[in-house]
Amino acid sequence: MRLVWVSRHELTEENWRILRKAFGLEEIEVVQYTKTVEDIRELIEFADQHGADAFVVVLPPHLIQQLLQATDKPVYRFVVEREVLPNGEAKFTPIGLERIVRVEIVTERVVSKGSQ
């Protein structure tokens, strides 16, 4: 299996352990896409050039939604625990992997242009 890892951060040993467990494979190839995603088509082209089977992403919801609409390849993300350290920094620990099936944003208008 070959995955495109969309993030500026390297995979940690825990990320690798989670991937091996999730896919039931010892050997998983990962190609990393570190550029800022401005056009989802560039990301899909990158995946196609590298023969990727799926994506593991750190992306904002609107880009995940575009990716889901533009490809048949599965899209995954790591589930992480967030811990605020005494110095105020945040520590993120991966604890799982989930497949993204759909992105749905439900909104309610609070104010509009011209309203008082």
PDB file of C-alpha atoms in Angstrom:
ATOM      1  CA  MET A   1       0.000   0.000   0.000  1.00  0.00           C
ATOM      2  CA  ARG A   2       1.251   3.475  -0.857  1.00  0.00           C
ATOM      3  CA  LEU A   3      -0.120   6.538   0.943  1.00  0.00           C
ATOM      4  CA  VAL A   4       0.232  10.256   0.361  1.00  0.00           C
ATOM      5  CA  TRP A   5       0.893  11.955   3.719  1.00  0.00           C
ATOM      6  CA  VAL A   6      -0.267  15.575   3.395  1.00  0.00           C
ATOM      7  CA  SER A   7       1.481  17.487   6.164  1.00  0.00           C
ATOM      8  CA  ARG A   8       4.580  19.536   6.859  1.00  0.00           C
ATOM      9  CA  HIS A   9       5.364  17.241   9.804  1.00  0.00           C
ATOM     10  CA  GLU A  10       7.168  13.922   9.556  1.00  0.00           C
ATOM     11  CA  LEU A  11       5.321  10.793  10.643  1.00  0.00           C
ATOM     12  CA  THR A  12       6.200   9.736  14.190  1.00  0.00           C
ATOM     13  CA  GLU A  13       6.837   6.154  15.293  1.00  0.00           C
ATOM     14  CA  GLU A  14       3.343   6.167  16.804  1.00  0.00           C
ATOM     15  CA  ASN A  15       1.865   7.312  13.459  1.00  0.00           C
ATOM     16  CA  TRP A  16       3.638   4.391  11.754  1.00  0.00           C
ATOM     17  CA  ARG A  17       2.374   1.928  14.375  1.00  0.00           C
ATOM     18  CA  ILE A  18      -1.195   3.154  13.867  1.00  0.00           C
ATOM     19  CA  LEU A  19      -0.917   2.856  10.070  1.00  0.00           C
ATOM     20  CA  ARG A  20       0.444  -0.710  10.277  1.00  0.00           C
ATOM     21  CA  LYS A  21      -2.336  -1.705  12.673  1.00  0.00           C
ATOM     22  CA  ALA A  22      -5.095   0.021  10.655  1.00  0.00           C
ATOM     23  CA  PHE A  23      -4.140  -1.618   7.374  1.00  0.00           C
ATOM     24  CA  GLY A  24      -2.844  -4.909   8.757  1.00  0.00           C
ATOM     25  CA  LEU A  25       0.447  -4.487   6.908  1.00  0.00           C
ATOM     26  CA  GLU A  26       4.049  -4.320   8.037  1.00  0.00           C
ATOM     27  CA  GLU A  27       5.199  -2.638   4.820  1.00  0.00           C
ATOM     28  CA  ILE A  28       3.507   0.649   3.974  1.00  0.00           C
ATOM     29  CA  GLU A  29       5.044   3.155   1.599  1.00  0.00           C
ATOM     30  CA  VAL A  30       4.465   6.829   2.302  1.00  0.00           C
ATOM     31  CA  VAL A  31       5.203   9.752   0.018  1.00  0.00           C
ATOM     32  CA  GLN A  32       4.948  13.098   1.737  1.00  0.00           C
ATOM     33  CA  TYR A  33       3.349  16.211   0.246  1.00  0.00           C
ATOM     34  CA  THR A  34       4.682  19.160   2.241  1.00  0.00           C
ATOM     35  CA  LYS A  35       3.581  22.083   0.093  1.00  0.00           C
ATOM     36  CA  THR A  36       0.632  24.262   1.046  1.00  0.00           C
ATOM     37  CA  VAL A  37      -2.387  22.891  -0.827  1.00  0.00           C
ATOM     38  CA  GLU A  38      -3.784  25.693  -2.943  1.00  0.00           C
ATOM     39  CA  ASP A  39      -5.378  23.599  -5.686  1.00  0.00           C
ATOM     40  CA  ILE A  40      -6.649  20.120  -4.883  1.00  0.00           C
ATOM     41  CA  ARG A  41      -5.904  19.038  -8.463  1.00  0.00           C
ATOM     42  CA  GLU A  42      -2.159  19.408  -7.771  1.00  0.00           C
ATOM     43  CA  LEU A  43      -2.479  17.052  -4.820  1.00  0.00           C
ATOM     44  CA  ILE A  44      -4.382  14.479  -6.885  1.00  0.00           C
ATOM     45  CA  GLU A  45      -1.808  14.742  -9.673  1.00  0.00           C
ATOM     46  CA  PHE A  46       0.970  14.180  -7.103  1.00  0.00           C
ATOM     47  CA  ALA A  47      -0.832  11.070  -5.817  1.00  0.00           C
ATOM     48  CA  ASP A  48      -1.322   9.729  -9.341  1.00  0.00           C
ATOM     49  CA  GLN A  49       2.343  10.323 -10.230  1.00  0.00           C
ATOM     50  CA  HIS A  50       3.391   8.310  -7.176  1.00  0.00           C
ATOM     51  CA  GLY A  51       0.842   5.513  -7.638  1.00  0.00           C
ATOM     52  CA  ALA A  52      -0.813   6.230  -4.296  1.00  0.00           C
ATOM     53  CA  ASP A  53      -3.732   4.171  -3.035  1.00  0.00           C
ATOM     54  CA  ALA A  54      -5.019   6.654  -0.451  1.00  0.00           C
ATOM     55  CA  PHE A  55      -4.444   9.965   1.339  1.00  0.00           C
ATOM     56  CA  VAL A  56      -3.710  10.693   5.002  1.00  0.00           C
ATOM     57  CA  VAL A  57      -4.252  14.403   5.490  1.00  0.00           C
ATOM     58  CA  VAL A  58      -3.922  17.394   7.751  1.00  0.00           C
ATOM     59  CA  LEU A  59      -6.124  19.846   5.864  1.00  0.00           C
ATOM     60  CA  PRO A  60      -8.918  22.331   6.599  1.00  0.00           C
ATOM     61  CA  PRO A  61     -12.479  21.040   6.125  1.00  0.00           C
ATOM     62  CA  HIS A  62     -13.142  22.838   2.822  1.00  0.00           C
ATOM     63  CA  LEU A  63     -10.078  21.233   1.205  1.00  0.00           C
ATOM     64  CA  ILE A  64     -10.986  17.804   2.571  1.00  0.00           C
ATOM     65  CA  GLN A  65     -14.440  18.244   1.063  1.00  0.00           C
ATOM     66  CA  GLN A  66     -12.937  19.176  -2.313  1.00  0.00           C
ATOM     67  CA  LEU A  67     -10.605  16.170  -2.167  1.00  0.00           C
ATOM     68  CA  LEU A  68     -13.466  13.791  -1.384  1.00  0.00           C
ATOM     69  CA  GLN A  69     -15.428  15.142  -4.344  1.00  0.00           C
ATOM     70  CA  ALA A  70     -12.470  14.983  -6.745  1.00  0.00           C
ATOM     71  CA  THR A  71     -11.105  11.478  -6.079  1.00  0.00           C
ATOM     72  CA  ASP A  72     -12.240   7.923  -5.492  1.00  0.00           C
ATOM     73  CA  LYS A  73      -9.204   7.231  -3.308  1.00  0.00           C
ATOM     74  CA  PRO A  74      -9.895   6.879   0.427  1.00  0.00           C
ATOM     75  CA  VAL A  75      -9.025   9.872   2.619  1.00  0.00           C
ATOM     76  CA  TYR A  76      -7.897   9.347   6.217  1.00  0.00           C
ATOM     77  CA  ARG A  77      -6.794  11.482   9.154  1.00  0.00           C
ATOM     78  CA  PHE A  78      -5.130  10.719  12.449  1.00  0.00           C
ATOM     79  CA  VAL A  79      -7.136  11.065  15.642  1.00  0.00           C
ATOM     80  CA  VAL A  80      -5.043  12.935  18.206  1.00  0.00           C
ATOM     81  CA  GLU A  81      -5.205  13.816  21.877  1.00  0.00           C
ATOM     82  CA  ARG A  82      -4.315  17.424  22.646  1.00  0.00           C
ATOM     83  CA  GLU A  83      -2.549  18.253  25.887  1.00  0.00           C
ATOM     84  CA  VAL A  84      -1.667  21.774  26.992  1.00  0.00           C
ATOM     85  CA  LEU A  85       1.734  21.760  28.664  1.00  0.00           C
ATOM     86  CA  PRO A  86       2.597  23.946  31.692  1.00  0.00           C
ATOM     87  CA  ASN A  87       4.491  26.335  29.396  1.00  0.00           C
ATOM     88  CA  GLY A  88       1.318  26.867  27.326  1.00  0.00           C
ATOM     89  CA  GLU A  89       2.442  24.847  24.315  1.00  0.00           C
ATOM     90  CA  ALA A  90       0.206  22.103  22.968  1.00  0.00           C
ATOM     91  CA  LYS A  91       1.333  18.503  22.606  1.00  0.00           C
ATOM     92  CA  PHE A  92      -0.507  16.292  20.114  1.00  0.00           C
ATOM     93  CA  THR A  93      -0.398  12.512  20.527  1.00  0.00           C
ATOM     94  CA  PRO A  94      -1.825  10.277  17.775  1.00  0.00           C
ATOM     95  CA  ILE A  95      -4.254   7.694  19.156  1.00  0.00           C
ATOM     96  CA  GLY A  96      -6.022   6.368  16.056  1.00  0.00           C
ATOM     97  CA  LEU A  97      -6.891   6.692  12.389  1.00  0.00           C
ATOM     98  CA  GLU A  98     -10.258   7.401  10.824  1.00  0.00           C
ATOM     99  CA  ARG A  99     -11.516   7.383   7.253  1.00  0.00           C
ATOM    100  CA  ILE A 100     -13.233  10.621   6.275  1.00  0.00           C
ATOM    101  CA  VAL A 101     -16.506   9.767   4.584  1.00  0.00           C
ATOM    102  CA  ARG A 102     -18.174  13.164   4.356  1.00  0.00           C
ATOM    103  CA  VAL A 103     -17.600  16.748   5.420  1.00  0.00           C
ATOM    104  CA  GLU A 104     -20.701  18.618   6.474  1.00  0.00           C
ATOM    105  CA  ILE A 105     -20.696  22.154   7.792  1.00  0.00           C
ATOM    106  CA  VAL A 106     -24.006  23.372   9.184  1.00  0.00           C
ATOM    107  CA  THR A 107     -24.257  27.119   9.764  1.00  0.00           C
ATOM    108  CA  GLU A 108     -26.691  29.672  11.060  1.00  0.00           C
ATOM    109  CA  ARG A 109     -26.444  33.315   9.939  1.00  0.00           C
ATOM    110  CA  VAL A 110     -25.638  35.633  12.825  1.00  0.00           C
ATOM    111  CA  VAL A 111     -25.252  38.911  10.981  1.00  0.00           C
ATOM    112  CA  SER A 112     -25.401  40.050   7.359  1.00  0.00           C
ATOM    113  CA  LYS A 113     -24.062  43.014   5.447  1.00  0.00           C
ATOM    114  CA  GLY A 114     -26.441  45.900   5.917  1.00  0.00           C
ATOM    115  CA  SER A 115     -28.053  44.541   9.087  1.00  0.00           C
ATOM    116  CA  GLN A 116     -28.033  46.689  12.199  1.00  0.00           C
TER     117      GLN A 116
END
